[in-house]
Coordinates of C-alpha atoms in Angstrom, one line a residue:
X1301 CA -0.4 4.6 33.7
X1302 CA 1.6 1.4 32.5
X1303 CA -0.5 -0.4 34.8
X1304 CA -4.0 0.9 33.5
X1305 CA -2.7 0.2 30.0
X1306 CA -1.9 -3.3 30.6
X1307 CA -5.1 -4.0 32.7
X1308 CA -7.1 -2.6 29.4
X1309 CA -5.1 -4.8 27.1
X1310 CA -5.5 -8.0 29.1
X1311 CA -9.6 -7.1 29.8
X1312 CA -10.1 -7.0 25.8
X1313 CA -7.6 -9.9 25.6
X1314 CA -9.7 -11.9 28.0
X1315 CA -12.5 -12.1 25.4
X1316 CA -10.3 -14.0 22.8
X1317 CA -12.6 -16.6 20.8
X1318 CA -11.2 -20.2 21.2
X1319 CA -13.0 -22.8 19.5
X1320 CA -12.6 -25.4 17.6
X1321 CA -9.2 -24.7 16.2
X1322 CA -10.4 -21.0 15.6
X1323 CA -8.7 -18.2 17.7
X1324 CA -10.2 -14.9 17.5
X1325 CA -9.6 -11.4 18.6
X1326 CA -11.6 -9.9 15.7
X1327 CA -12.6 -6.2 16.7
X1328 CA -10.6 -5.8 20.2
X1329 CA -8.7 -2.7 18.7
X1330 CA -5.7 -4.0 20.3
X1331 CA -2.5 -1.7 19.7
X1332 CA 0.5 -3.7 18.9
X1333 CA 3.3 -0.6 18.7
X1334 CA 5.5 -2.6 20.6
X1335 CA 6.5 -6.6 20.5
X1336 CA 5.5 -6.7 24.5
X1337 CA 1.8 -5.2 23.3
X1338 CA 1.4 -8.9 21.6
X1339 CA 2.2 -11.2 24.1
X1340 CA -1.4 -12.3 25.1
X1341 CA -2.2 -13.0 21.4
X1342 CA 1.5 -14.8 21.0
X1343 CA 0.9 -16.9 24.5
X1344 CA -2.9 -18.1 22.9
X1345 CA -1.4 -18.9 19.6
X1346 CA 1.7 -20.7 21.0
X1347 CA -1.2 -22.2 24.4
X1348 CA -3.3 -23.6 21.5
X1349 CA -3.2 -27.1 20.5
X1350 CA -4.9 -27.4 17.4
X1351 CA -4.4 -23.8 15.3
X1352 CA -6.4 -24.3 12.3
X1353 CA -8.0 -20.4 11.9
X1354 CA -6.0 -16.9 13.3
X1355 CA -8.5 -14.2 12.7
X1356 CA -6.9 -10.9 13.6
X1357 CA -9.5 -8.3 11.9
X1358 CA -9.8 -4.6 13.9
X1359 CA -6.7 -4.8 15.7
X1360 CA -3.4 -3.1 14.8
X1361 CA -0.1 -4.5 14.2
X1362 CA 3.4 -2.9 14.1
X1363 CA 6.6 -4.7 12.4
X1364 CA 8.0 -6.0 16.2
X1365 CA 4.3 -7.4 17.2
X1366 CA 4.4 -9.1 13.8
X1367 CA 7.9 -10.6 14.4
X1368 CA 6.8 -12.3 17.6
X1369 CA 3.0 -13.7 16.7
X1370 CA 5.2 -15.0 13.5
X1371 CA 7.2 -16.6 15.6
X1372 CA 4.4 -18.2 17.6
X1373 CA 2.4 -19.5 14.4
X1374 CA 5.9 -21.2 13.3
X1375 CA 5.0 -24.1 15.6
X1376 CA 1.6 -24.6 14.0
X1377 CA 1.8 -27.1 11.3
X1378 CA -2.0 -27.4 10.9
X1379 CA -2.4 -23.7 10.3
X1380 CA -5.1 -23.3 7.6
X1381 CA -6.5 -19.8 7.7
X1382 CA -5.5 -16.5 7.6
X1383 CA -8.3 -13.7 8.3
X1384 CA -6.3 -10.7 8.7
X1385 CA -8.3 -7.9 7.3
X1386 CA -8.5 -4.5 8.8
X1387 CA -4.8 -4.9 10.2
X1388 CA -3.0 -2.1 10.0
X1389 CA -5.3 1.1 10.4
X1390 CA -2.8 4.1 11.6
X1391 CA 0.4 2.4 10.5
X1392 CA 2.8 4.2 7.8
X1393 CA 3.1 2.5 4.4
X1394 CA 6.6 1.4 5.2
X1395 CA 6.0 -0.4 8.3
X1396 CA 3.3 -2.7 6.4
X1397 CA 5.4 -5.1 3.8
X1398 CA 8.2 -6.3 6.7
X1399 CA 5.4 -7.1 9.0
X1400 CA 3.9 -9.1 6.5
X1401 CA 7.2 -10.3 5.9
X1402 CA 7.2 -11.8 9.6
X1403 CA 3.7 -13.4 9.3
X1404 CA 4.8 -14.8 6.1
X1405 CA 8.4 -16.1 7.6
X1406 CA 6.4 -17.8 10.8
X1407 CA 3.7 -19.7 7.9
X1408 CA 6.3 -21.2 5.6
X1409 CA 8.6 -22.4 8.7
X1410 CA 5.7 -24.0 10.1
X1411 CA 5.4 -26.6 7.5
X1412 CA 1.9 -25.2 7.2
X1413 CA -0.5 -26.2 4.2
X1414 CA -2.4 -22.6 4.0
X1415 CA -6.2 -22.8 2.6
X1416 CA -7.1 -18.9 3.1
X1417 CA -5.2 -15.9 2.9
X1418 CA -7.7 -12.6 3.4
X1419 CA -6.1 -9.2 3.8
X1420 CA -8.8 -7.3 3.1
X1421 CA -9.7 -3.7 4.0
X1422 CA -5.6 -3.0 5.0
X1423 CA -4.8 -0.1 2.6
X1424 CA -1.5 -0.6 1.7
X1425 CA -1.6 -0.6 -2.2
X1426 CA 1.2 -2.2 -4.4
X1427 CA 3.8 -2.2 -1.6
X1428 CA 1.5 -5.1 0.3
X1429 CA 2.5 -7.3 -2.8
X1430 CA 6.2 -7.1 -2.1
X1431 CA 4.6 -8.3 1.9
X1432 CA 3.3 -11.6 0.5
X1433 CA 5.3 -12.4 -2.4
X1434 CA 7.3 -14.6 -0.7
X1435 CA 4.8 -16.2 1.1
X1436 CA 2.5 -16.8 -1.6
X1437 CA 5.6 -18.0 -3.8
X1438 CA 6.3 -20.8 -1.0
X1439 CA 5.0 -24.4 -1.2
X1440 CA 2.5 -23.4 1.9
X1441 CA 0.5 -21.6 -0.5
X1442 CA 0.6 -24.4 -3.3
X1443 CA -2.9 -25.2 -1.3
X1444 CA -4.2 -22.5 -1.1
X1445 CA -8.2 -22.2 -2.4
X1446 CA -9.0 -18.4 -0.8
X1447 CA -7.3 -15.0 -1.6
X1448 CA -9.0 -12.0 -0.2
X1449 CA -7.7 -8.7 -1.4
X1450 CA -10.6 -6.5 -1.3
X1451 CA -10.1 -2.9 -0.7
X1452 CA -6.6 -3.0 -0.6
X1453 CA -5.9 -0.6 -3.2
X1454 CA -3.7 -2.1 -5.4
X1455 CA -3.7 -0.3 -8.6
X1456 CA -2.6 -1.4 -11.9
X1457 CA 1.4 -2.1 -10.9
X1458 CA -0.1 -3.7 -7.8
X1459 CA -2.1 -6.4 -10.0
X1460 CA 0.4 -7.1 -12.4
X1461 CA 2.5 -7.7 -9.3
X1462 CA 0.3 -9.5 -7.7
X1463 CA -0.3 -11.7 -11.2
X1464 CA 3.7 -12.4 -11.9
X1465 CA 3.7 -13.9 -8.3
X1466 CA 0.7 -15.8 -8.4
X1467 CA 2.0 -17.3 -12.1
X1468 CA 5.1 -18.3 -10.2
X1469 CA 3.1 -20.1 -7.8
X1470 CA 1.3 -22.0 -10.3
X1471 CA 4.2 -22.9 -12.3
X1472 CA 6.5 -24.1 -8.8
X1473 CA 3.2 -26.2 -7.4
X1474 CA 2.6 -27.3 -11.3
X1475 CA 6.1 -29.0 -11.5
X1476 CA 5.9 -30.0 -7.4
X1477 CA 3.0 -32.5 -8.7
X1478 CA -0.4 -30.4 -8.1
X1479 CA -0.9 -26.9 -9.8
X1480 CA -2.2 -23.8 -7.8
X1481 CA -6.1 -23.8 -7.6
X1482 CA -8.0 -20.9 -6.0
X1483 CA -11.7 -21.3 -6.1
X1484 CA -12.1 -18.2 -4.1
X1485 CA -10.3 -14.8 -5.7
X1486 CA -11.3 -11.2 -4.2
X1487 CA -10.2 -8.1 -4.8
X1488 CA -12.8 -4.8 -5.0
X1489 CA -12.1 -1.3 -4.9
X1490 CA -8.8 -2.5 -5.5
X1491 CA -8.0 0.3 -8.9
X1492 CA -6.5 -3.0 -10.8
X1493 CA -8.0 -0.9 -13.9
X1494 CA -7.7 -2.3 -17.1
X1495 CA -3.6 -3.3 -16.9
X1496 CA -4.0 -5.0 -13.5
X1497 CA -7.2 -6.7 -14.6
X1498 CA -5.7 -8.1 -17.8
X1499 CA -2.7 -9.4 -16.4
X1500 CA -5.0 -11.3 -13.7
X1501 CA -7.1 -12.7 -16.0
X1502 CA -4.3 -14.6 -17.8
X1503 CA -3.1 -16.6 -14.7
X1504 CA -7.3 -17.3 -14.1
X1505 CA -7.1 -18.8 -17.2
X1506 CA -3.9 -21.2 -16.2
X1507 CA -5.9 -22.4 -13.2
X1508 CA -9.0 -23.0 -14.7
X1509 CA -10.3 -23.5 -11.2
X1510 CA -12.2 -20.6 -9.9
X1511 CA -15.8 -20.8 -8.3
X1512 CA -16.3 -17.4 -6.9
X1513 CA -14.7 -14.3 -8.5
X1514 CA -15.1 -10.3 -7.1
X1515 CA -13.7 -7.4 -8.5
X1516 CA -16.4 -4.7 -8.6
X1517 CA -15.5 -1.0 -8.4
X1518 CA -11.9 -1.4 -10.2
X1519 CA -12.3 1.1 -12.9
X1520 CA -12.3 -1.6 -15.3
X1521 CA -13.3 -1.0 -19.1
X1522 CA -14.2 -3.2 -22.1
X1523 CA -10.5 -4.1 -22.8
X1524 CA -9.9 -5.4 -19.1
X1525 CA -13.9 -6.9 -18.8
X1526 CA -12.9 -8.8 -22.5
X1527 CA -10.2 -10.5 -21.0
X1528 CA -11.9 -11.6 -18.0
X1529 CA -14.5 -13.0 -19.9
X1530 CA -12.2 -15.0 -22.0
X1531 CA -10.7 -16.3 -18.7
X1532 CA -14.0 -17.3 -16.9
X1533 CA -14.8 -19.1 -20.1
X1534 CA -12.2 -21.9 -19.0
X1535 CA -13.0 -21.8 -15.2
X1536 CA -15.7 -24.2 -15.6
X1537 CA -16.5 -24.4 -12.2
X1538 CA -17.8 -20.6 -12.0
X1539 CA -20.6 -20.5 -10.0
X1540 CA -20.5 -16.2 -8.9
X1541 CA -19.0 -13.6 -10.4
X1542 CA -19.3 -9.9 -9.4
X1543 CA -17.6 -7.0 -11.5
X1544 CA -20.2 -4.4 -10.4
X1545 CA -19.6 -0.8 -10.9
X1546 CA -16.5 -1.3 -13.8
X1547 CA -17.4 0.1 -17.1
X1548 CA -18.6 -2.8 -19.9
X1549 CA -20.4 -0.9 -22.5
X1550 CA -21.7 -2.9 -24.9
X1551 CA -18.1 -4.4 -26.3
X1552 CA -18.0 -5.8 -22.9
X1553 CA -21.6 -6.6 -22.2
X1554 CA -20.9 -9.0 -25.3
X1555 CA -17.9 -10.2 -24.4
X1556 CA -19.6 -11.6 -21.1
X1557 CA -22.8 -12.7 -22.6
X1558 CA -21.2 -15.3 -24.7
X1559 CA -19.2 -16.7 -21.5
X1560 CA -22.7 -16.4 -19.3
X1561 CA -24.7 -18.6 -21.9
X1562 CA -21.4 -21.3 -21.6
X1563 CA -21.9 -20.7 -17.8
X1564 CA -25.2 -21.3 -17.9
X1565 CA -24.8 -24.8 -19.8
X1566 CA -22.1 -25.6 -17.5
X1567 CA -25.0 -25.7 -14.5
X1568 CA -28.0 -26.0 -16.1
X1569 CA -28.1 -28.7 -19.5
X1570 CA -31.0 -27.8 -20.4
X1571 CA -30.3 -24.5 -21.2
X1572 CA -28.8 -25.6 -24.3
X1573 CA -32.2 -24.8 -26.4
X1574 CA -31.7 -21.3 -25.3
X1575 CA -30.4 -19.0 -28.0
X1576 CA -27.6 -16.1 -27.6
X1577 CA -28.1 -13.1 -29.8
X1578 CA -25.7 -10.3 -30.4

């Protein structure tokens, strides 16, 4: 039985993707209960040269797995790129944060200058927060340009969590010589609702820097859309912005009308003869 096990594990194993820097095992549904169910994925991550990407989406991780694949990334200096969505599927809520915990430790030893972090579609809700906090509060993440959070279920205690830490970042990077800039912030179905929302939009407006922005299906009303409009309004790079299925009305539908006719100036001049109306 051991044997048939291990002879499964090693045939979906055998398909790893390694190119280019990029190690994949996206969708093997490999079952990490145990630190010795890892040890393929910890012998290609500590075997490759050049680690740039670690995409680990549709498999399953438990806290010792975690430990040792931590471990393994800590020698990995030119890590960029976390994809780690759809990570945890069957695991208890408890189990999540000090695995996390262990990714986290092996990035920050490393030395690591991290571009993308995506942890989407692992619903683990605030408590995933207190799973990154560290790492997102260490000088690895001062360069970080991606955050994926989509469908994590955060909540409203989970963004303003998630908002504190992120300020913290930016204020730490801010005083180490370059502020935090993410161009790339997701983070759907996530129930920030208004207080999450809010509390987000006050450290986009600190960065300034934000190119791509989703947060549809939040339940988000005019209070929480308001302030995100007043925050893409100083993110003049803003190029896409999804907020689908939140509720504007038309306090909020004004709100964001004003910033989308300043968007539009921002990319096309010669908009400027257009006229806004209320």
């Amino acid at each position: 039985m051991v044997m048939a096990e291990m002879e499964n594990l090693t045939s979906k194993l055998a398909g790893a993707s390694v190119s280019e820097g990029v190690l994949s095992f996206a969708g093997h549904a490999i079952k990490m209960d145990k630190g010795s169910d890892a040890q393929e994925i910890v012998k290609a991550v500590t075997d490759c040269k050049e680690l740039h990407v670690l995409i680990l989406s549709g498999n399953t991780m438990g806290v010792e797995a975690a430990k040792l694949i931590g471990d393994a990334l800590s020698n990995h200096k030119e890590f960029q790129r976390a994809k780690w969505s759809d990570m945890f599927t069957g695991r208890l809520k408890t189990e999540i944060p000090p695995a996390l915990q262990h990714l986290g430790k092996g990035i920050m030893a490393s030395g690591a200058n991290l571009v993308e972090l995506d942890l989407s579609d692992n619903a683990f809700g605030p408590i995933g927060v207190q799973g990154i906090a560290d790492l997102l509060k260490h000088s690895c993440c001062f360069s970080l340009e991606e955050l994926r959070l989509n469908n994590n279920g955060l909540g409203p205690n989970g963004g303003k969590m998630l908002a504190e830490v992120l300020k913290s970042t930016y204020q730490s990077s801010k005083q180490a010589g370059k502020a935090l800039a993410l161009k790339v912030f997701v983070s759907g179905r996530g129930r920030l609702e208004n207080e999450g929302s809010i509390a987000l939009s006050e450290i986009f407006k600190k960065m300034g820097s934000l190119e791509f922005v989703s947060m549809p299906q939040n339940g988000i009303n005019p209070p929480g859309i308001t302030a995100l409009a007043q925050a893409f309004a100083l993110n003049t790079r803003l190029k896409h912005i999804n907020l689908c299925d939140n509720t504007f009305t038309s306090v909020g539908a004004r709100a964001m009308a004003k910033v989308m006719s300043t968007i539009l100036l921002w990319h096309c001049p010669s908009s400027k003869s257009w006229k806004y109306s209320t």
